[in-house]
Short mmCIF file of N, CA and C in Angstrom, two decimals:
data_model
loop_
_atom_site.label_atom_id
_atom_site.label_comp_id
_atom_site.label_asym_id
_atom_site.label_seq_id
_atom_site.Cartn_x
_atom_site.Cartn_y
_atom_site.Cartn_z
N UNK A 1 45.24 101.59 -6.81
CA UNK A 1 45.21 100.14 -7.01
C UNK A 1 45.67 99.44 -5.74
N UNK A 2 45.00 98.37 -5.36
CA UNK A 2 45.36 97.64 -4.15
C UNK A 2 46.67 96.90 -4.36
N UNK A 3 47.62 97.03 -3.43
CA UNK A 3 48.88 96.30 -3.56
C UNK A 3 48.63 94.80 -3.71
N UNK A 4 49.52 94.12 -4.44
CA UNK A 4 49.30 92.71 -4.76
C UNK A 4 49.53 91.78 -3.57
N UNK A 5 50.38 92.17 -2.64
CA UNK A 5 50.71 91.31 -1.51
C UNK A 5 49.89 91.71 -0.29
N UNK A 6 49.13 90.77 0.23
CA UNK A 6 48.24 91.03 1.36
C UNK A 6 48.63 90.14 2.54
N UNK A 7 48.64 90.72 3.75
CA UNK A 7 49.06 89.97 4.93
C UNK A 7 48.18 88.75 5.18
N UNK A 8 46.87 88.87 4.95
CA UNK A 8 46.00 87.73 5.23
C UNK A 8 46.32 86.54 4.32
N UNK A 9 46.69 86.83 3.07
CA UNK A 9 47.08 85.76 2.15
C UNK A 9 48.40 85.14 2.58
N UNK A 10 49.35 85.98 2.96
CA UNK A 10 50.65 85.49 3.40
C UNK A 10 50.52 84.62 4.64
N UNK A 11 49.72 85.06 5.60
CA UNK A 11 49.53 84.28 6.82
C UNK A 11 48.90 82.93 6.52
N UNK A 12 47.94 82.89 5.59
CA UNK A 12 47.30 81.63 5.22
C UNK A 12 48.29 80.69 4.54
N UNK A 13 49.13 81.23 3.65
CA UNK A 13 50.12 80.39 2.96
C UNK A 13 51.13 79.83 3.96
N UNK A 14 51.56 80.64 4.90
CA UNK A 14 52.51 80.17 5.91
C UNK A 14 51.89 79.09 6.78
N UNK A 15 50.61 79.25 7.12
CA UNK A 15 49.93 78.27 7.98
C UNK A 15 49.72 76.95 7.27
N UNK A 16 49.52 76.99 5.96
CA UNK A 16 49.18 75.78 5.21
C UNK A 16 50.38 75.06 4.62
N UNK A 17 51.56 75.65 4.71
CA UNK A 17 52.74 75.02 4.12
C UNK A 17 53.23 73.87 4.98
N UNK A 18 54.00 73.00 4.36
CA UNK A 18 54.70 71.95 5.08
C UNK A 18 56.19 72.30 5.09
N UNK A 19 56.68 72.67 6.26
CA UNK A 19 58.09 73.08 6.38
C UNK A 19 58.95 71.86 6.65
N UNK A 20 59.95 71.66 5.81
CA UNK A 20 60.90 70.58 6.01
C UNK A 20 62.00 71.07 6.95
N UNK A 21 62.05 70.50 8.13
CA UNK A 21 63.04 70.93 9.12
C UNK A 21 64.39 70.28 8.82
N UNK A 22 65.42 71.10 8.71
CA UNK A 22 66.76 70.57 8.46
C UNK A 22 67.33 70.00 9.75
N UNK A 23 67.81 68.79 9.66
CA UNK A 23 68.45 68.17 10.83
C UNK A 23 69.80 68.84 11.07
N UNK A 24 70.01 69.24 12.29
CA UNK A 24 71.29 69.87 12.65
C UNK A 24 72.28 68.78 13.04
N UNK A 25 73.39 68.75 12.33
CA UNK A 25 74.40 67.72 12.56
C UNK A 25 75.51 68.30 13.43
N UNK A 26 76.31 67.44 14.07
CA UNK A 26 77.40 67.93 14.90
C UNK A 26 78.31 68.89 14.12
N UNK A 27 78.63 70.00 14.74
CA UNK A 27 79.47 71.00 14.10
C UNK A 27 78.70 72.13 13.44
N UNK A 28 77.40 71.91 13.22
CA UNK A 28 76.57 72.97 12.65
C UNK A 28 76.00 73.85 13.76
N UNK A 29 75.73 75.10 13.40
CA UNK A 29 75.05 76.01 14.31
C UNK A 29 73.73 76.43 13.69
N UNK A 30 72.80 76.85 14.56
CA UNK A 30 71.52 77.36 14.11
C UNK A 30 71.47 78.87 14.28
N UNK A 31 70.77 79.51 13.37
CA UNK A 31 70.53 80.94 13.47
C UNK A 31 69.13 81.23 12.95
N UNK A 32 68.61 82.39 13.31
CA UNK A 32 67.30 82.82 12.82
C UNK A 32 67.37 84.29 12.46
N UNK A 33 66.59 84.65 11.44
CA UNK A 33 66.45 86.06 11.07
C UNK A 33 64.96 86.39 11.08
N UNK A 34 64.66 87.68 11.21
CA UNK A 34 63.28 88.14 11.23
C UNK A 34 62.96 88.83 9.91
N UNK A 35 61.98 88.28 9.19
CA UNK A 35 61.44 88.95 8.01
C UNK A 35 60.24 89.75 8.50
N UNK A 36 60.45 91.05 8.70
CA UNK A 36 59.45 91.92 9.31
C UNK A 36 58.70 92.65 8.20
N UNK A 37 57.39 92.42 8.12
CA UNK A 37 56.55 92.98 7.07
C UNK A 37 55.69 94.11 7.63
N UNK A 38 55.45 95.11 6.80
CA UNK A 38 54.56 96.20 7.20
C UNK A 38 53.78 96.68 5.98
N UNK A 39 52.44 96.69 6.07
CA UNK A 39 51.64 97.18 4.94
C UNK A 39 51.66 98.70 4.87
N UNK A 40 51.84 99.23 3.67
CA UNK A 40 51.79 100.67 3.43
C UNK A 40 50.92 100.90 2.19
N UNK A 41 50.50 102.14 2.00
CA UNK A 41 49.69 102.48 0.83
C UNK A 41 50.43 102.12 -0.46
N UNK A 42 51.74 102.29 -0.46
CA UNK A 42 52.55 102.02 -1.64
C UNK A 42 52.82 100.53 -1.86
N UNK A 43 52.41 99.69 -0.91
CA UNK A 43 52.64 98.26 -1.02
C UNK A 43 53.24 97.69 0.25
N UNK A 44 53.35 96.38 0.29
CA UNK A 44 53.93 95.72 1.46
C UNK A 44 55.44 95.92 1.46
N UNK A 45 55.98 96.29 2.60
CA UNK A 45 57.41 96.49 2.68
C UNK A 45 58.03 95.59 3.73
N UNK A 46 59.34 95.37 3.60
CA UNK A 46 60.09 94.54 4.53
C UNK A 46 61.28 95.31 5.07
N UNK A 47 61.65 94.99 6.30
CA UNK A 47 62.74 95.68 6.97
C UNK A 47 64.06 94.97 6.71
N UNK A 48 65.06 95.74 6.28
CA UNK A 48 66.41 95.23 6.06
C UNK A 48 67.39 96.06 6.87
N UNK A 49 68.54 95.47 7.13
CA UNK A 49 69.62 96.21 7.77
C UNK A 49 70.85 96.15 6.88
N UNK A 50 71.63 97.22 6.92
CA UNK A 50 72.96 97.22 6.33
C UNK A 50 73.93 96.96 7.47
N UNK A 51 74.59 95.82 7.40
CA UNK A 51 75.47 95.44 8.49
C UNK A 51 76.71 96.35 8.52
N UNK A 52 77.10 96.75 9.71
CA UNK A 52 78.31 97.55 9.86
C UNK A 52 79.53 96.72 9.45
N UNK A 53 80.55 97.39 8.96
CA UNK A 53 81.76 96.69 8.56
C UNK A 53 82.53 96.26 9.80
N UNK A 54 82.77 94.96 9.88
CA UNK A 54 83.40 94.39 11.07
C UNK A 54 84.28 93.23 10.66
N UNK A 55 85.52 93.26 11.07
CA UNK A 55 86.46 92.19 10.73
C UNK A 55 86.00 90.88 11.35
N UNK A 56 86.02 89.81 10.55
CA UNK A 56 85.61 88.50 11.03
C UNK A 56 84.16 88.17 10.80
N UNK A 57 83.37 89.17 10.39
CA UNK A 57 81.95 88.93 10.10
C UNK A 57 81.83 88.63 8.61
N UNK A 58 81.40 87.40 8.23
CA UNK A 58 81.34 87.05 6.81
C UNK A 58 80.33 87.87 6.02
N UNK A 59 79.37 88.51 6.72
CA UNK A 59 78.37 89.34 6.04
C UNK A 59 78.60 90.83 6.33
N UNK A 60 79.81 91.17 6.74
CA UNK A 60 80.14 92.55 7.05
C UNK A 60 79.87 93.46 5.85
N UNK A 61 79.16 94.58 6.10
CA UNK A 61 78.90 95.55 5.05
C UNK A 61 77.82 95.16 4.07
N UNK A 62 77.13 94.05 4.30
CA UNK A 62 76.11 93.58 3.37
C UNK A 62 74.71 93.86 3.91
N UNK A 63 73.74 93.83 3.00
CA UNK A 63 72.34 93.92 3.37
C UNK A 63 71.89 92.59 3.95
N UNK A 64 71.04 92.64 4.97
CA UNK A 64 70.62 91.43 5.65
C UNK A 64 69.27 91.66 6.30
N UNK A 65 68.72 90.59 6.85
CA UNK A 65 67.58 90.67 7.75
C UNK A 65 68.13 90.65 9.17
N UNK A 66 67.50 91.33 10.12
CA UNK A 66 68.01 91.29 11.49
C UNK A 66 67.94 89.86 12.04
N UNK A 67 68.95 89.48 12.79
CA UNK A 67 68.96 88.12 13.35
C UNK A 67 70.35 87.71 13.75
N UNK A 68 70.47 86.45 14.17
CA UNK A 68 71.77 85.95 14.60
C UNK A 68 71.69 84.53 15.12
N UNK A 69 72.75 84.11 15.79
CA UNK A 69 72.86 82.73 16.26
C UNK A 69 71.87 82.43 17.39
N UNK A 70 71.41 81.19 17.38
CA UNK A 70 70.58 80.72 18.50
C UNK A 70 71.47 80.51 19.72
N UNK A 71 71.01 81.01 20.85
CA UNK A 71 71.74 80.85 22.11
C UNK A 71 70.98 79.88 23.02
N UNK A 72 71.67 79.42 24.06
CA UNK A 72 71.05 78.44 24.96
C UNK A 72 69.83 79.02 25.69
N UNK A 73 69.76 80.33 25.80
CA UNK A 73 68.62 80.95 26.49
C UNK A 73 67.37 80.98 25.61
N UNK A 74 67.51 80.71 24.32
CA UNK A 74 66.38 80.77 23.39
C UNK A 74 65.60 79.46 23.41
N UNK A 75 64.31 79.55 23.70
CA UNK A 75 63.47 78.35 23.71
C UNK A 75 63.33 77.75 22.32
N UNK A 76 63.32 78.61 21.30
CA UNK A 76 63.20 78.16 19.92
C UNK A 76 63.74 79.24 19.00
N UNK A 77 63.65 78.99 17.69
CA UNK A 77 64.21 79.94 16.73
C UNK A 77 63.36 81.20 16.59
N UNK A 78 62.09 81.12 16.93
CA UNK A 78 61.25 82.32 16.95
C UNK A 78 61.79 83.29 18.01
N UNK A 79 62.12 82.73 19.16
CA UNK A 79 62.67 83.56 20.23
C UNK A 79 64.04 84.12 19.84
N UNK A 80 64.83 83.34 19.10
CA UNK A 80 66.11 83.84 18.62
C UNK A 80 65.91 85.07 17.74
N UNK A 81 64.97 84.97 16.80
CA UNK A 81 64.71 86.10 15.89
C UNK A 81 64.24 87.33 16.66
N UNK A 82 63.35 87.11 17.63
CA UNK A 82 62.86 88.24 18.43
C UNK A 82 63.98 88.89 19.23
N UNK A 83 64.80 88.06 19.89
CA UNK A 83 65.87 88.59 20.74
C UNK A 83 66.89 89.37 19.91
N UNK A 84 67.32 88.77 18.80
CA UNK A 84 68.34 89.40 17.98
C UNK A 84 67.83 90.70 17.35
N UNK A 85 66.56 90.72 16.93
CA UNK A 85 65.99 91.93 16.35
C UNK A 85 65.95 93.06 17.37
N UNK A 86 65.59 92.71 18.60
CA UNK A 86 65.56 93.73 19.66
C UNK A 86 66.97 94.23 19.96
N UNK A 87 67.94 93.32 19.99
CA UNK A 87 69.32 93.72 20.28
C UNK A 87 69.89 94.60 19.17
N UNK A 88 69.61 94.24 17.91
CA UNK A 88 70.25 94.92 16.79
C UNK A 88 69.60 96.25 16.43
N UNK A 89 68.26 96.33 16.49
CA UNK A 89 67.61 97.57 16.04
C UNK A 89 66.61 98.13 17.05
N UNK A 90 66.51 97.53 18.24
CA UNK A 90 65.62 98.07 19.26
C UNK A 90 64.15 97.84 19.01
N UNK A 91 63.81 96.94 18.09
CA UNK A 91 62.41 96.65 17.78
C UNK A 91 61.95 95.45 18.60
N UNK A 92 60.96 95.67 19.47
CA UNK A 92 60.43 94.61 20.33
C UNK A 92 59.28 93.92 19.60
N UNK A 93 59.56 92.78 19.00
CA UNK A 93 58.54 92.06 18.24
C UNK A 93 57.51 91.39 19.13
N UNK A 94 57.82 91.23 20.41
CA UNK A 94 56.82 90.72 21.35
C UNK A 94 55.69 91.74 21.53
N UNK A 95 56.05 93.02 21.48
CA UNK A 95 55.07 94.08 21.69
C UNK A 95 54.50 94.60 20.37
N UNK A 96 55.38 94.87 19.42
CA UNK A 96 54.95 95.55 18.19
C UNK A 96 54.61 94.60 17.05
N UNK A 97 55.08 93.36 17.12
CA UNK A 97 54.92 92.45 15.99
C UNK A 97 53.95 91.32 16.25
N UNK A 98 53.45 90.77 15.16
CA UNK A 98 52.59 89.58 15.21
C UNK A 98 53.29 88.48 14.42
N UNK A 99 53.46 87.32 15.05
CA UNK A 99 54.17 86.23 14.39
C UNK A 99 53.26 85.56 13.37
N UNK A 100 53.78 85.39 12.14
CA UNK A 100 52.99 84.78 11.07
C UNK A 100 53.40 83.35 10.76
N UNK A 101 54.67 83.02 10.93
CA UNK A 101 55.11 81.67 10.62
C UNK A 101 56.58 81.64 10.24
N UNK A 102 57.03 80.46 9.84
CA UNK A 102 58.44 80.22 9.54
C UNK A 102 58.61 79.78 8.10
N UNK A 103 59.75 80.13 7.52
CA UNK A 103 60.16 79.58 6.24
C UNK A 103 61.12 78.43 6.50
N UNK A 104 61.46 77.70 5.46
CA UNK A 104 62.42 76.60 5.60
C UNK A 104 63.81 77.16 5.85
N UNK A 105 64.60 76.44 6.62
CA UNK A 105 65.96 76.87 6.88
C UNK A 105 66.83 76.76 5.64
N UNK A 106 67.83 77.63 5.56
CA UNK A 106 68.78 77.64 4.45
C UNK A 106 70.18 77.43 5.02
N UNK A 107 70.92 76.55 4.39
CA UNK A 107 72.29 76.31 4.83
C UNK A 107 73.20 77.39 4.26
N UNK A 108 73.87 78.10 5.14
CA UNK A 108 74.81 79.13 4.70
C UNK A 108 76.03 78.46 4.07
N UNK A 109 76.74 79.21 3.28
CA UNK A 109 77.85 78.68 2.50
C UNK A 109 78.97 78.15 3.40
N UNK A 110 79.14 76.81 3.45
CA UNK A 110 80.18 76.26 4.33
C UNK A 110 81.59 76.59 3.87
N UNK A 111 81.75 77.05 2.61
CA UNK A 111 83.08 77.41 2.12
C UNK A 111 83.65 78.62 2.86
N UNK A 112 82.77 79.36 3.54
CA UNK A 112 83.24 80.55 4.27
C UNK A 112 83.92 80.17 5.58
N UNK A 113 84.02 78.88 5.87
CA UNK A 113 84.73 78.45 7.07
C UNK A 113 83.84 78.17 8.25
N UNK A 114 82.52 78.11 8.02
CA UNK A 114 81.58 77.79 9.08
C UNK A 114 80.43 77.03 8.45
N UNK A 115 79.63 76.39 9.27
CA UNK A 115 78.47 75.64 8.78
C UNK A 115 77.27 76.08 9.61
N UNK A 116 76.31 76.68 8.96
CA UNK A 116 75.23 77.35 9.66
C UNK A 116 73.92 77.14 8.91
N UNK A 117 72.85 76.84 9.64
CA UNK A 117 71.51 76.77 9.06
C UNK A 117 70.71 77.96 9.58
N UNK A 118 70.26 78.80 8.66
CA UNK A 118 69.54 80.03 9.01
C UNK A 118 68.07 79.87 8.64
N UNK A 119 67.19 80.10 9.62
CA UNK A 119 65.76 79.94 9.41
C UNK A 119 65.04 81.28 9.54
N UNK A 120 64.41 81.76 8.47
CA UNK A 120 63.67 83.03 8.55
C UNK A 120 62.35 82.85 9.30
N UNK A 121 62.07 83.78 10.20
CA UNK A 121 60.80 83.84 10.93
C UNK A 121 60.07 85.10 10.49
N UNK A 122 58.79 84.97 10.16
CA UNK A 122 58.04 86.07 9.54
C UNK A 122 57.13 86.74 10.57
N UNK A 123 57.21 88.06 10.61
CA UNK A 123 56.40 88.87 11.54
C UNK A 123 55.72 89.99 10.76
N UNK A 124 54.62 90.49 11.32
CA UNK A 124 53.91 91.62 10.73
C UNK A 124 53.81 92.75 11.74
N UNK A 125 53.97 93.97 11.24
CA UNK A 125 53.76 95.17 12.04
C UNK A 125 52.52 95.89 11.53
N UNK A 126 51.88 96.66 12.40
CA UNK A 126 50.78 97.51 11.96
C UNK A 126 51.33 98.68 11.15
N UNK A 127 50.44 99.32 10.39
CA UNK A 127 50.84 100.45 9.56
C UNK A 127 50.95 101.71 10.41
N UNK A 128 52.00 101.75 11.21
CA UNK A 128 52.28 102.94 12.01
C UNK A 128 53.77 102.99 12.30
N UNK A 129 54.23 104.16 12.66
CA UNK A 129 55.66 104.34 12.89
C UNK A 129 56.13 103.51 14.08
N UNK A 130 57.29 102.90 13.94
CA UNK A 130 57.89 102.15 15.05
C UNK A 130 59.27 102.73 15.32
N UNK A 131 59.59 103.01 16.59
CA UNK A 131 60.91 103.56 16.91
C UNK A 131 61.99 102.49 16.75
N UNK A 132 63.07 102.85 16.09
CA UNK A 132 64.18 101.92 15.87
C UNK A 132 65.46 102.54 16.40
N UNK A 133 66.25 101.72 17.10
CA UNK A 133 67.51 102.18 17.67
C UNK A 133 68.61 101.18 17.30
N UNK A 134 69.21 101.34 16.13
CA UNK A 134 70.25 100.41 15.70
C UNK A 134 71.45 100.42 16.65
N UNK A 135 72.02 99.24 16.89
CA UNK A 135 73.22 99.18 17.71
C UNK A 135 74.46 99.27 16.82
N UNK A 136 75.62 99.00 17.40
CA UNK A 136 76.88 99.18 16.68
C UNK A 136 77.07 98.17 15.55
N UNK A 137 76.26 97.10 15.52
CA UNK A 137 76.38 96.10 14.46
C UNK A 137 75.66 96.53 13.18
N UNK A 138 74.85 97.58 13.27
CA UNK A 138 74.00 97.99 12.15
C UNK A 138 74.37 99.39 11.69
N UNK A 139 74.72 99.51 10.41
CA UNK A 139 75.06 100.82 9.86
C UNK A 139 73.81 101.61 9.46
N UNK A 140 72.76 100.90 9.03
CA UNK A 140 71.56 101.59 8.55
C UNK A 140 70.39 100.61 8.53
N UNK A 141 69.19 101.13 8.76
CA UNK A 141 67.96 100.35 8.61
C UNK A 141 67.23 100.88 7.38
N UNK A 142 66.84 99.97 6.50
CA UNK A 142 66.16 100.36 5.26
C UNK A 142 64.89 99.53 5.09
N UNK A 143 63.90 100.11 4.43
CA UNK A 143 62.68 99.39 4.09
C UNK A 143 62.66 99.14 2.58
N UNK A 144 62.34 97.91 2.19
CA UNK A 144 62.26 97.56 0.77
C UNK A 144 60.84 97.19 0.39
N UNK A 145 60.38 97.67 -0.76
CA UNK A 145 59.03 97.41 -1.24
C UNK A 145 58.96 96.01 -1.86
N UNK A 146 58.21 95.10 -1.22
CA UNK A 146 58.15 93.72 -1.69
C UNK A 146 57.33 93.58 -2.97
N UNK A 147 56.34 94.45 -3.18
CA UNK A 147 55.58 94.41 -4.43
C UNK A 147 56.50 94.70 -5.62
N UNK A 148 57.43 95.63 -5.44
CA UNK A 148 58.37 95.93 -6.52
C UNK A 148 59.34 94.78 -6.74
N UNK A 149 59.69 94.08 -5.66
CA UNK A 149 60.62 92.95 -5.79
C UNK A 149 59.95 91.77 -6.49
N UNK A 150 58.77 91.37 -6.04
CA UNK A 150 58.14 90.18 -6.58
C UNK A 150 57.72 90.38 -8.04
N UNK A 151 57.47 91.64 -8.43
CA UNK A 151 57.11 91.95 -9.81
C UNK A 151 58.33 92.03 -10.72
N UNK A 152 59.52 92.09 -10.12
CA UNK A 152 60.75 92.21 -10.89
C UNK A 152 61.19 93.63 -11.15
N UNK A 153 60.42 94.61 -10.70
CA UNK A 153 60.75 96.01 -10.99
C UNK A 153 62.04 96.46 -10.31
N UNK A 154 62.35 95.88 -9.16
CA UNK A 154 63.58 96.28 -8.47
C UNK A 154 64.71 95.26 -8.62
N UNK A 155 64.50 94.26 -9.50
CA UNK A 155 65.53 93.25 -9.74
C UNK A 155 66.70 93.88 -10.50
N UNK A 156 67.90 93.56 -10.09
CA UNK A 156 69.08 94.14 -10.71
C UNK A 156 70.22 93.13 -10.68
N UNK A 157 71.29 93.44 -11.37
CA UNK A 157 72.54 92.69 -11.29
C UNK A 157 73.62 93.64 -10.79
N UNK A 158 74.43 93.17 -9.88
CA UNK A 158 75.45 94.04 -9.30
C UNK A 158 76.72 93.25 -9.07
N UNK A 159 77.83 93.96 -9.03
CA UNK A 159 79.12 93.34 -8.71
C UNK A 159 79.55 93.77 -7.32
N UNK A 160 80.32 92.89 -6.67
CA UNK A 160 80.72 93.15 -5.29
C UNK A 160 82.20 92.86 -5.10
N UNK A 161 83.06 93.63 -5.77
CA UNK A 161 84.50 93.38 -5.63
C UNK A 161 85.00 93.56 -4.21
N UNK A 162 84.29 94.39 -3.41
CA UNK A 162 84.73 94.60 -2.02
C UNK A 162 84.59 93.34 -1.18
N UNK A 163 83.80 92.37 -1.68
CA UNK A 163 83.64 91.09 -0.98
C UNK A 163 84.41 89.97 -1.68
N UNK A 164 85.38 90.37 -2.53
CA UNK A 164 86.21 89.41 -3.25
C UNK A 164 85.36 88.43 -4.08
N UNK A 165 84.33 88.97 -4.70
CA UNK A 165 83.47 88.17 -5.57
C UNK A 165 83.62 88.66 -7.01
N UNK A 166 83.87 87.72 -7.94
CA UNK A 166 84.02 88.07 -9.34
C UNK A 166 82.68 87.94 -10.05
N UNK A 167 82.50 88.75 -11.09
CA UNK A 167 81.27 88.69 -11.87
C UNK A 167 80.15 89.49 -11.24
N UNK A 168 78.95 89.27 -11.74
CA UNK A 168 77.78 89.97 -11.21
C UNK A 168 76.81 88.97 -10.58
N UNK A 169 75.99 89.49 -9.68
CA UNK A 169 75.04 88.66 -8.94
C UNK A 169 73.67 89.33 -8.98
N UNK A 170 72.59 88.52 -9.04
CA UNK A 170 71.26 89.11 -9.01
C UNK A 170 70.92 89.62 -7.62
N UNK A 171 70.11 90.65 -7.57
CA UNK A 171 69.70 91.20 -6.28
C UNK A 171 68.53 92.14 -6.45
N UNK A 172 68.05 92.65 -5.33
CA UNK A 172 66.96 93.63 -5.33
C UNK A 172 67.50 94.97 -4.86
N UNK A 173 67.20 96.00 -5.63
CA UNK A 173 67.64 97.35 -5.28
C UNK A 173 66.78 97.89 -4.14
N UNK A 174 67.41 98.31 -3.06
CA UNK A 174 66.73 98.96 -1.94
C UNK A 174 67.50 100.24 -1.64
N UNK A 175 66.96 101.36 -2.07
CA UNK A 175 67.70 102.61 -1.94
C UNK A 175 69.00 102.53 -2.72
N UNK A 176 70.10 102.88 -2.07
CA UNK A 176 71.40 102.81 -2.73
C UNK A 176 72.07 101.45 -2.55
N UNK A 177 71.40 100.52 -1.86
CA UNK A 177 71.97 99.22 -1.55
C UNK A 177 71.31 98.12 -2.39
N UNK A 178 71.94 96.94 -2.38
CA UNK A 178 71.40 95.78 -3.10
C UNK A 178 71.31 94.59 -2.15
N UNK A 179 70.13 93.99 -2.10
CA UNK A 179 69.93 92.75 -1.34
C UNK A 179 70.35 91.60 -2.25
N UNK A 180 71.37 90.85 -1.85
CA UNK A 180 71.87 89.77 -2.70
C UNK A 180 72.29 88.60 -1.82
N UNK A 181 72.82 87.55 -2.44
CA UNK A 181 73.36 86.42 -1.70
C UNK A 181 72.32 85.67 -0.90
N UNK A 182 72.66 85.35 0.34
CA UNK A 182 71.80 84.54 1.20
C UNK A 182 70.45 85.22 1.45
N UNK A 183 70.45 86.52 1.68
CA UNK A 183 69.20 87.22 1.93
C UNK A 183 68.32 87.25 0.69
N UNK A 184 68.92 87.40 -0.47
CA UNK A 184 68.19 87.33 -1.75
C UNK A 184 67.52 85.96 -1.89
N UNK A 185 68.22 84.90 -1.53
CA UNK A 185 67.64 83.55 -1.59
C UNK A 185 66.45 83.43 -0.64
N UNK A 186 66.57 83.98 0.56
CA UNK A 186 65.47 83.91 1.52
C UNK A 186 64.23 84.64 1.01
N UNK A 187 64.43 85.83 0.45
CA UNK A 187 63.31 86.59 -0.08
C UNK A 187 62.65 85.84 -1.23
N UNK A 188 63.44 85.21 -2.08
CA UNK A 188 62.86 84.45 -3.19
C UNK A 188 62.14 83.20 -2.71
N UNK A 189 62.63 82.55 -1.66
CA UNK A 189 61.89 81.43 -1.07
C UNK A 189 60.54 81.90 -0.55
N UNK A 190 60.52 83.07 0.06
CA UNK A 190 59.28 83.67 0.55
C UNK A 190 58.32 83.94 -0.62
N UNK A 191 58.85 84.49 -1.70
CA UNK A 191 58.02 84.76 -2.87
C UNK A 191 57.48 83.47 -3.49
N UNK A 192 58.30 82.42 -3.53
CA UNK A 192 57.84 81.14 -4.08
C UNK A 192 56.64 80.61 -3.31
N UNK A 193 56.61 80.90 -2.01
CA UNK A 193 55.51 80.43 -1.17
C UNK A 193 54.25 81.26 -1.35
N UNK A 194 54.39 82.57 -1.50
CA UNK A 194 53.22 83.45 -1.42
C UNK A 194 52.72 83.97 -2.76
N UNK A 195 53.47 83.80 -3.84
CA UNK A 195 53.02 84.37 -5.10
C UNK A 195 51.69 83.75 -5.51
N UNK A 196 50.85 84.48 -6.23
CA UNK A 196 49.48 84.03 -6.53
C UNK A 196 49.39 82.66 -7.19
N UNK A 197 50.39 82.28 -8.00
CA UNK A 197 50.31 80.99 -8.69
C UNK A 197 50.95 79.86 -7.89
N UNK A 198 51.39 80.14 -6.65
CA UNK A 198 51.98 79.09 -5.81
C UNK A 198 50.90 78.16 -5.31
N UNK A 199 51.23 76.89 -5.21
CA UNK A 199 50.28 75.91 -4.67
C UNK A 199 49.15 75.65 -5.59
#
């Protein structure tokens, strides 16, 4: 059976959307992450990283998309996503990836002591092996099946006492890890845009 998520459909949805740009106010910082897609026989998959545990990092030990803060050397947020992805996992999106478009920025939780707007940038890879070299910020690189996520098959509830969070939170199971929180919101925003009944 043909996987439900197709790159040509995703690219068309990204091209036809109207992205509302969040105005950056004094004191806020900008960041970008790369949502890297790759078609496989089993379905479309996305690249995630398990962040290494690091004191002072609010997302330490959590699942995330590769990315980071925009620097003055970055012409735009697409360049931020490319640079950070290359630094974190050794993947050169200028060479191996094709840029598909941007999602709307999401404001990170200001209660954590910072104010940050994170904008996902979407890229596609060909169906072939790509060499990855994670740096010290990344504990593991994992691939998650997006067809299983959008269908709800990998949806789960999990608790995260190690992050001083009470109760359970929704997320997507990827191997032994769970994509939750800010990254879960980004993936769901992506699904809202591309699911067959959208628009």
